[in-house]
Coordinates of C-alpha atoms in Angstrom, one line a residue:
M1 CA -1.0 -151.9 -166.3
D2 CA -2.4 -148.7 -164.7
S3 CA -1.4 -148.1 -161.1
P4 CA -3.9 -149.9 -158.8
D5 CA -5.2 -148.4 -155.6
I6 CA -2.9 -150.5 -153.4
R7 CA -0.8 -149.3 -150.4
I8 CA 2.4 -150.9 -149.5
V9 CA 2.8 -150.4 -145.7
L10 CA 6.1 -151.0 -144.0
V11 CA 5.8 -151.3 -140.2
A12 CA 8.9 -150.1 -138.3
P13 CA 11.5 -150.7 -141.0
S14 CA 14.9 -150.5 -139.5
H15 CA 17.2 -150.3 -142.6
P16 CA 16.8 -147.2 -144.8
G17 CA 18.4 -149.0 -147.7
N18 CA 15.4 -151.5 -147.7
I19 CA 13.0 -148.6 -147.9
G20 CA 14.7 -147.3 -151.0
A21 CA 14.8 -150.8 -152.5
V22 CA 11.1 -151.2 -151.8
A23 CA 10.4 -148.0 -153.6
R24 CA 12.3 -149.2 -156.6
A25 CA 10.4 -152.6 -156.6
M26 CA 7.1 -150.7 -156.4
K27 CA 7.9 -148.5 -159.4
N28 CA 9.0 -151.6 -161.4
M29 CA 5.5 -153.0 -160.9
A30 CA 3.4 -149.8 -161.2
L31 CA 2.8 -149.3 -157.5
R32 CA 3.0 -145.8 -156.1
E33 CA 1.7 -145.5 -152.6
L34 CA 4.2 -146.2 -149.9
L35 CA 3.4 -145.7 -146.2
L36 CA 6.0 -146.0 -143.4
V37 CA 4.9 -146.7 -139.8
Q38 CA 7.5 -145.3 -137.4
P39 CA 10.6 -145.9 -139.5
K40 CA 13.9 -146.0 -137.6
E41 CA 15.6 -143.6 -140.1
F42 CA 13.8 -141.7 -142.9
P43 CA 14.5 -139.8 -145.0
H44 CA 18.1 -141.1 -145.4
R45 CA 20.7 -140.9 -148.1
E46 CA 21.0 -144.7 -148.3
A47 CA 17.3 -144.9 -149.1
S48 CA 17.7 -142.4 -151.9
A49 CA 20.6 -144.2 -153.3
R50 CA 18.9 -147.6 -153.3
A51 CA 15.7 -146.1 -154.9
S52 CA 17.7 -145.8 -158.1
G53 CA 15.2 -143.9 -160.3
A54 CA 12.2 -144.4 -158.0
D55 CA 12.7 -141.0 -156.3
D56 CA 9.1 -140.0 -157.0
V57 CA 7.8 -143.0 -155.0
L58 CA 10.2 -142.3 -152.2
S59 CA 9.5 -138.6 -152.0
A60 CA 5.8 -139.2 -151.9
A61 CA 6.1 -141.8 -149.1
R62 CA 4.0 -140.9 -146.1
V63 CA 5.3 -141.4 -142.5
V64 CA 2.6 -142.2 -140.0
A65 CA 2.5 -142.9 -136.3
S66 CA 0.4 -146.1 -136.3
L67 CA -0.7 -149.0 -138.4
G68 CA -4.3 -147.8 -137.9
E69 CA -3.5 -144.5 -139.5
A70 CA -1.8 -146.2 -142.4
L71 CA -4.9 -148.3 -143.1
E72 CA -7.4 -145.5 -142.7
G73 CA -9.9 -145.7 -145.6
C74 CA -8.8 -149.1 -146.7
G75 CA -11.0 -152.1 -147.5
F76 CA -9.2 -155.4 -147.9
V77 CA -5.9 -155.7 -146.0
A78 CA -3.3 -158.5 -146.4
A79 CA -0.3 -159.0 -144.2
S80 CA 2.9 -161.0 -144.8
T81 CA 3.7 -163.9 -142.5
S82 CA 6.1 -166.8 -142.3
R83 CA 3.4 -169.2 -140.9
D84 CA 2.4 -172.2 -142.9
R85 CA -1.1 -172.2 -141.3
D86 CA -2.9 -170.4 -138.5
Q87 CA -5.9 -171.4 -136.5
Y88 CA -7.3 -167.9 -136.4
F89 CA -6.3 -166.3 -139.7
R90 CA -6.8 -167.3 -143.4
V91 CA -3.3 -167.9 -144.9
I92 CA -3.1 -167.7 -148.7
D93 CA -0.5 -168.1 -151.4
V94 CA 1.1 -165.0 -153.0
R95 CA -0.5 -165.6 -156.4
D96 CA -4.0 -166.1 -155.0
A97 CA -3.5 -163.1 -152.8
A98 CA -2.5 -160.9 -155.8
V99 CA -5.7 -161.8 -157.7
R100 CA -7.8 -161.0 -154.6
I101 CA -6.0 -157.8 -153.7
L102 CA -6.2 -156.4 -157.3
A103 CA -9.9 -157.2 -157.5
E104 CA -10.6 -155.6 -154.1
S105 CA -8.6 -152.5 -155.0
R106 CA -11.2 -151.7 -157.6
R107 CA -13.9 -151.0 -155.1
A108 CA -11.8 -149.5 -152.2
P109 CA -8.1 -148.9 -151.4
A110 CA -6.4 -152.2 -150.5
A111 CA -3.2 -152.6 -148.4
L112 CA -0.3 -154.9 -148.1
V113 CA 1.5 -154.8 -144.8
F114 CA 5.0 -155.9 -144.1
G115 CA 6.6 -156.1 -140.7
P116 CA 10.1 -155.3 -139.3
E117 CA 13.0 -157.1 -140.9
R118 CA 14.0 -159.0 -137.8
T119 CA 10.8 -159.8 -136.0
G120 CA 7.9 -159.5 -138.5
L121 CA 4.4 -158.4 -137.5
T122 CA 3.0 -158.9 -134.0
N123 CA -0.2 -160.8 -133.4
E124 CA -1.9 -157.5 -132.7
E125 CA -0.8 -156.1 -136.0
L126 CA -1.9 -159.2 -137.9
E127 CA -5.4 -158.7 -136.5
A128 CA -5.8 -155.7 -138.8
A129 CA -5.6 -158.0 -141.8
H130 CA -8.4 -160.0 -143.5
A131 CA -5.8 -162.6 -144.7
L132 CA -2.2 -163.5 -144.3
I133 CA 0.2 -164.0 -147.2
R134 CA 2.9 -166.6 -146.9
I135 CA 5.9 -166.5 -149.2
P136 CA 7.4 -170.0 -149.4
A137 CA 11.2 -170.5 -149.4
S138 CA 13.7 -173.3 -149.1
P139 CA 13.8 -174.8 -145.6
A140 CA 17.6 -174.7 -145.8
Y141 CA 17.5 -170.9 -146.0
P142 CA 14.1 -169.3 -145.5
S143 CA 15.4 -165.8 -144.7
R144 CA 14.3 -163.0 -147.1
N145 CA 14.9 -159.3 -146.7
L146 CA 12.1 -156.8 -146.8
A147 CA 12.7 -155.5 -150.3
M148 CA 12.7 -159.1 -151.7
A149 CA 9.3 -159.9 -150.0
V150 CA 7.7 -156.7 -151.5
Q151 CA 9.2 -157.5 -154.9
L152 CA 7.7 -161.0 -155.0
V153 CA 4.2 -159.8 -154.1
A154 CA 4.4 -156.7 -156.4
Y155 CA 5.5 -159.0 -159.3
E156 CA 2.5 -161.2 -158.8
L157 CA 0.2 -158.2 -158.6
F158 CA 1.6 -156.9 -161.9
R159 CA 1.2 -160.2 -163.6
A160 CA -2.3 -160.6 -162.4
G161 CA -3.1 -157.2 -163.8
E162 CA -1.6 -158.0 -167.2
R163 CA -3.5 -161.3 -167.4
A164 CA -6.7 -159.4 -166.4
A165 CA -7.3 -162.4 -164.1
A166 CA -9.1 -160.3 -161.5
S167 CA -12.6 -158.9 -161.8
A168 CA -14.2 -156.4 -159.5
P169 CA -16.4 -158.2 -156.9
A170 CA -20.0 -157.1 -156.4
G171 CA -21.1 -155.4 -153.3
P172 CA -19.9 -152.6 -151.1
P173 CA -16.4 -152.2 -149.8
L174 CA -15.2 -154.1 -146.7
A175 CA -15.4 -152.3 -143.4
G176 CA -12.2 -150.5 -142.6
A177 CA -10.0 -151.2 -139.6
Q178 CA -11.4 -148.2 -137.6
E179 CA -15.0 -149.3 -138.1
M180 CA -14.1 -152.9 -137.1
A181 CA -12.3 -151.5 -134.0
R182 CA -15.5 -149.7 -133.0
L183 CA -17.5 -152.8 -133.5
Y184 CA -15.2 -154.8 -131.3
A185 CA -15.3 -152.2 -128.6
H186 CA -19.1 -152.1 -128.8
F187 CA -19.3 -155.9 -128.6
A188 CA -17.0 -155.9 -125.5
Q189 CA -19.2 -153.3 -123.8
V190 CA -22.4 -155.3 -124.4
L191 CA -20.8 -158.5 -123.2
E192 CA -19.8 -156.8 -120.0
E193 CA -23.2 -155.3 -119.5
I194 CA -25.0 -158.6 -119.9
E195 CA -22.3 -160.4 -117.9
F196 CA -21.6 -162.9 -120.7
R197 CA -18.4 -164.6 -119.6
D198 CA -15.9 -166.9 -121.2
R199 CA -16.6 -170.5 -120.0
T200 CA -13.0 -171.7 -120.6
Q201 CA -10.6 -172.3 -117.7
S202 CA -8.7 -169.1 -118.1
G203 CA -11.8 -167.0 -118.9
T204 CA -9.9 -164.4 -120.8
H205 CA -10.1 -165.2 -124.5
L206 CA -13.8 -164.7 -125.4
M207 CA -13.4 -161.3 -127.1
G208 CA -10.3 -162.5 -128.9
R209 CA -12.3 -165.3 -130.4
I210 CA -15.1 -163.0 -131.4
R211 CA -12.7 -160.7 -133.1
R212 CA -11.2 -163.5 -135.1
F213 CA -14.4 -165.0 -136.4
L214 CA -15.7 -161.6 -137.4
Q215 CA -12.4 -161.0 -139.3
R216 CA -12.8 -164.3 -141.2
A217 CA -16.4 -163.1 -142.1
E218 CA -14.9 -160.1 -143.9
L219 CA -17.8 -157.8 -143.0
D220 CA -18.8 -154.8 -145.2
Q221 CA -19.9 -151.5 -143.8
N222 CA -23.6 -152.5 -144.0
E223 CA -23.0 -155.7 -142.1
V224 CA -21.1 -153.8 -139.4
N225 CA -24.0 -151.4 -139.1
I226 CA -26.5 -154.3 -138.7
L227 CA -24.4 -155.9 -135.9
R228 CA -24.0 -152.5 -134.1
G229 CA -27.7 -151.9 -134.5
I230 CA -28.4 -155.3 -132.8
L231 CA -26.0 -154.4 -130.0
T232 CA -27.6 -151.0 -129.5
A233 CA -31.0 -152.6 -129.4
V234 CA -29.9 -155.0 -126.7
Q235 CA -28.6 -152.1 -124.6
S236 CA -31.8 -150.2 -125.2
R237 CA -34.0 -153.1 -124.1
R238 CA -32.0 -153.6 -121.0
R239 CA -32.3 -149.9 -120.1
H240 CA -36.1 -149.9 -120.6
A241 CA -36.4 -153.2 -118.6
G242 CA -34.5 -151.6 -115.7
A243 CA -36.9 -148.6 -115.7
E244 CA -40.1 -150.6 -115.7
P245 CA -41.8 -151.2 -112.3
P246 CA -41.7 -154.8 -111.0

């Protein structure tokens, strides 16, 4: 299988040996692009030792300062999770995720995000994903290390490619994380201007709810432009209304 345009993103990995083992797992399954968000130690001799023949993947790995930078230019983003279900995010099986990611990578770079070994991804980091991937394990011992998690997902990606199970979806690429962030900021600004408040008791979760249903909608760039155009029109009408004499 040719190398698909899929990024493996490790957020704050703490063990350099795991980074090397991830590089080896990636090369086994024809994946090449590795991004490290604020790794604790890299480069490191243990990472090189564990790469064991995947030195090209390791040497080409990019170290970035933030998850947003790692996802720049990406369309579809999936993130690993230990949750069985989630009220805000779509949680999908590894095999289904592999088919979807491979298909999405044919129209824009896709990304798989894995969190720190001990804590996993934060809720804020999960918000950058269109879907969460859950890797099932025995309840008696559910713990998996970082390299094993990457290996399992990479294997399913490779098998999906060999079976040619994925087909390129029609339509433009999904909007990237930066464009979505601009949309959220624009939404928040307009809500403040029109004094649209959260009616719940706490009154603090409205924008979070809007972010989550827009994530589930998986907007493409054209759809983001439409929504931002509507928001701009609302602002323009309010300005003109304020300028008109009573």
